[in-house]
Short mmCIF file of C-alpha atoms in Angstrom, two decimals:
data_model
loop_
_atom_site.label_atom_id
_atom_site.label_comp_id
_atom_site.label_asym_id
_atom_site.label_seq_id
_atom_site.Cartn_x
_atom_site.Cartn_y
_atom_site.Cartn_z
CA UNK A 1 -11.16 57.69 -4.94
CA UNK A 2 -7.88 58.10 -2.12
CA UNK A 3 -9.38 54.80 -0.42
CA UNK A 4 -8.73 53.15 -3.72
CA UNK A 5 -5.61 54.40 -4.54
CA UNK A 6 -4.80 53.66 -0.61
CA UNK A 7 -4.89 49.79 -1.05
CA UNK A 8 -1.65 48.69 -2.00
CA UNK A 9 -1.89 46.32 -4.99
CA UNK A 10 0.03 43.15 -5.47
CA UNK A 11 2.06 42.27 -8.20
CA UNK A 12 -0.22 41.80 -11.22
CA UNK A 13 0.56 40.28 -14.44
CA UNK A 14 3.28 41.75 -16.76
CA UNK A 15 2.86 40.12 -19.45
CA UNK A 16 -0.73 39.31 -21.46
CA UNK A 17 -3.18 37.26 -19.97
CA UNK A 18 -3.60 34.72 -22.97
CA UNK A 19 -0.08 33.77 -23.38
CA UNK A 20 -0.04 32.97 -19.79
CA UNK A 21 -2.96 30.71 -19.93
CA UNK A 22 -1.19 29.20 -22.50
CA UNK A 23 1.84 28.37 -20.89
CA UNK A 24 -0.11 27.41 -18.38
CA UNK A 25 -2.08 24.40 -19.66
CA UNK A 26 1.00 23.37 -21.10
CA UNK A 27 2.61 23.06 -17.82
CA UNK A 28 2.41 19.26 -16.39
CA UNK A 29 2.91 20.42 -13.18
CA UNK A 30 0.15 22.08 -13.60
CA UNK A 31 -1.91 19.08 -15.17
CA UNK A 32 -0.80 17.01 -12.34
CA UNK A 33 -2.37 19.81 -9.35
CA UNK A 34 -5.46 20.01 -11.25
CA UNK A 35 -5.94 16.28 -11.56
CA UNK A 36 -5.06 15.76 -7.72
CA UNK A 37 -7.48 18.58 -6.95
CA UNK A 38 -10.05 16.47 -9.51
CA UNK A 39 -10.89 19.73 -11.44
CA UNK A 40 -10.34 20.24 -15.24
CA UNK A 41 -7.12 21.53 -15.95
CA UNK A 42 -9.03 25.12 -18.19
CA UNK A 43 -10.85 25.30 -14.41
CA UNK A 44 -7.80 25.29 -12.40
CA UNK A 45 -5.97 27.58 -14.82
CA UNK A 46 -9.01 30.14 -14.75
CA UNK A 47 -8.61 29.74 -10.66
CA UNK A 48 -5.03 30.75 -11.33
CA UNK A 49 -5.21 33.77 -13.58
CA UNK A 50 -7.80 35.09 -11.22
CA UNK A 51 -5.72 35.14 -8.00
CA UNK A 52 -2.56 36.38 -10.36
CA UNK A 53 -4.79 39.00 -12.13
CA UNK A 54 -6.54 40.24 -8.43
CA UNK A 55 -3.67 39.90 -5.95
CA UNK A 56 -5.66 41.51 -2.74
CA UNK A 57 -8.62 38.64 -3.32
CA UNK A 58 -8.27 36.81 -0.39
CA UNK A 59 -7.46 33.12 -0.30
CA UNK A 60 -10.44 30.65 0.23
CA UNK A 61 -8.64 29.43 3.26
CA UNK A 62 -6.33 31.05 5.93
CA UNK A 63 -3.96 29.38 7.37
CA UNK A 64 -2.84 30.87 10.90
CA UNK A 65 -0.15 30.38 13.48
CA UNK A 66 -1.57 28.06 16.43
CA UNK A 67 -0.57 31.00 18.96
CA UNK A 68 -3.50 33.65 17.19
CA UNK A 69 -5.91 30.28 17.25
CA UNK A 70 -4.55 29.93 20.91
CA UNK A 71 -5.73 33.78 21.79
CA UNK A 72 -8.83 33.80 20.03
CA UNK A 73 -10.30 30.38 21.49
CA UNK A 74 -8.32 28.90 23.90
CA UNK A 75 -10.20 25.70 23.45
CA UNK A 76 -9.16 25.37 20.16
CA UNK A 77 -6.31 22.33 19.93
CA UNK A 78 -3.28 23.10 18.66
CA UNK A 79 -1.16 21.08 16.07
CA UNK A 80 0.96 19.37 18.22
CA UNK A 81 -2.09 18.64 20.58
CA UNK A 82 -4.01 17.31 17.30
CA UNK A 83 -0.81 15.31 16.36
CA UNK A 84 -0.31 13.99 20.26
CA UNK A 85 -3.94 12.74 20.19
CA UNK A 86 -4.23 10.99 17.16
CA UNK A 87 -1.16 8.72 17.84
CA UNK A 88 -2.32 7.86 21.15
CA UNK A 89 -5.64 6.59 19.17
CA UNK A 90 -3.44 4.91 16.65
CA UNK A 91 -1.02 3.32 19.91
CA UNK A 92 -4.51 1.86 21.31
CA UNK A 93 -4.00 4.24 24.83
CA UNK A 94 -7.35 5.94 23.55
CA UNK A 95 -9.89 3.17 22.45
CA UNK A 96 -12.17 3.62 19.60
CA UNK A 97 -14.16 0.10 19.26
CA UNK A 98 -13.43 -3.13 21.08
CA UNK A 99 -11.68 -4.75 17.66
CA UNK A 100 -8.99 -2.45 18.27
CA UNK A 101 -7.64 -4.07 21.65
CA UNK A 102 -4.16 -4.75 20.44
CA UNK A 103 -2.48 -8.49 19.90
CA UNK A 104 -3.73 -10.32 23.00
CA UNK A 105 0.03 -10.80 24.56
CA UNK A 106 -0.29 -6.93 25.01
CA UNK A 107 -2.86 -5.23 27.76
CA UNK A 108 -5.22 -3.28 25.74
CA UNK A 109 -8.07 -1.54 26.39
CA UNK A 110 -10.41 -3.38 28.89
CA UNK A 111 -14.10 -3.96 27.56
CA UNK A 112 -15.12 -1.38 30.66
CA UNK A 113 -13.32 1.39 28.89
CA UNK A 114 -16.31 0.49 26.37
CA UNK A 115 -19.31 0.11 28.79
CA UNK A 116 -20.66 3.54 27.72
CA UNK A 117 -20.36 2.88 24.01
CA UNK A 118 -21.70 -0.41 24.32
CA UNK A 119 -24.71 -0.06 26.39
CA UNK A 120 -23.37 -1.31 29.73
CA UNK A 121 -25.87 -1.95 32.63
CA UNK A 122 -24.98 1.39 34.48
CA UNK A 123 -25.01 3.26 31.55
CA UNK A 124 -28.85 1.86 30.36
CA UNK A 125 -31.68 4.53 32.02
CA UNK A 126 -33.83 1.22 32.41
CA UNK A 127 -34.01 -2.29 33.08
CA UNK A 128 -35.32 -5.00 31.29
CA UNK A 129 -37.41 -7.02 34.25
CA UNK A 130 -36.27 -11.23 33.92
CA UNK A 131 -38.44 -13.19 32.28
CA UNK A 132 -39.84 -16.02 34.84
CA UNK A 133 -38.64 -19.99 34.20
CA UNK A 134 -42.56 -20.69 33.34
CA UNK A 135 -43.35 -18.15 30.75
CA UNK A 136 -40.21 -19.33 29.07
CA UNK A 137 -40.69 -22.69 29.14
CA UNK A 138 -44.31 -22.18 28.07
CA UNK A 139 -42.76 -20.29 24.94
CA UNK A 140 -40.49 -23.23 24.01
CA UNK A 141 -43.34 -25.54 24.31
CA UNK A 142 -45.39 -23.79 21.68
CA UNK A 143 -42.63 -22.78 19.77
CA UNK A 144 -41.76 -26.61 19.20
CA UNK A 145 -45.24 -27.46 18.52
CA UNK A 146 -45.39 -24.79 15.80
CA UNK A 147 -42.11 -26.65 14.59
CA UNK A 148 -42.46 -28.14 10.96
CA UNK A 149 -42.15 -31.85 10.95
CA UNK A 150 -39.86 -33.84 8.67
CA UNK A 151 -41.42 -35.32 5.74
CA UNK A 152 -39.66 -38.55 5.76
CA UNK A 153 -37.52 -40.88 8.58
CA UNK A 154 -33.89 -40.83 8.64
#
């Protein structure tokens, strides 16, 4: 019973439940968060009333300073080091696919920045012997006897 009473409480509602819900769904502001949040407005407004009517309920997400982030995982980027990076990828200095090189008058990102991506030669684990001048031309023999022939002269 003392842990209970221990707990400090938030500020609950003062007045009664149902004429808040009411004023609520009134509320176009209101209308307008639940339709950017794609929700029925009655599901939204239950969402509120519960937070209002249990104030210690804890959020569904936290939101916390980049120096706590920083000293539980330093690995963990920070805003400005999120922010940093995706300009450079909009700028073209990090390359994301080769149809982003820039406007041609500009030097982009060279097509070896790429090679890993792509499947360049040092990247491959295994070669693909040559095929020899005979076997090929042996295919294209048989390939243009196999050819359908025209049904009438030009």
């Amino acid at each position: 019973m003392s842990e209970e009473k221990s707990k400090p409480e938030g500020k609950k509602l003062r007045r009664p439940i149902d004429d808040v819900r009411d004023e609520l769904l009134k509320d176009p502001d209101v209308k307008e968060q639940a339709s950017l949040l794609k929700i029925p407005v009655e599901q939204y407004v239950e969402k509120i009333l519960d937070y209002a009517s249990h104030p210690e309920k804890p959020p569904a997400i936290m939101i916390v300073p980049d120096e706590a982030l920083k000293k539980e995982d330093p690995s963990i980027p920070t805003v400005a080091e999120v922010e940093n990076h995706l300009q450079k990828m909009v700028k073209g200095e990090i390359p994301i696919i080769p149809g982003q090189t820039q406007d041609g008058f500009s030097k982009g990102p060279t097509p070896s920045q790429y090679g890993r991506t792509l499947g360049a030669e040092e990247s491959v684990p295994y070669k693909v012997p040559p095929k020899s001048d005979a076997a090929s031309k042996e295919l294209s023999q048989e390939l243009e006897l196999q050819r359908p022939k025209p049904k009438f002269k030009p």
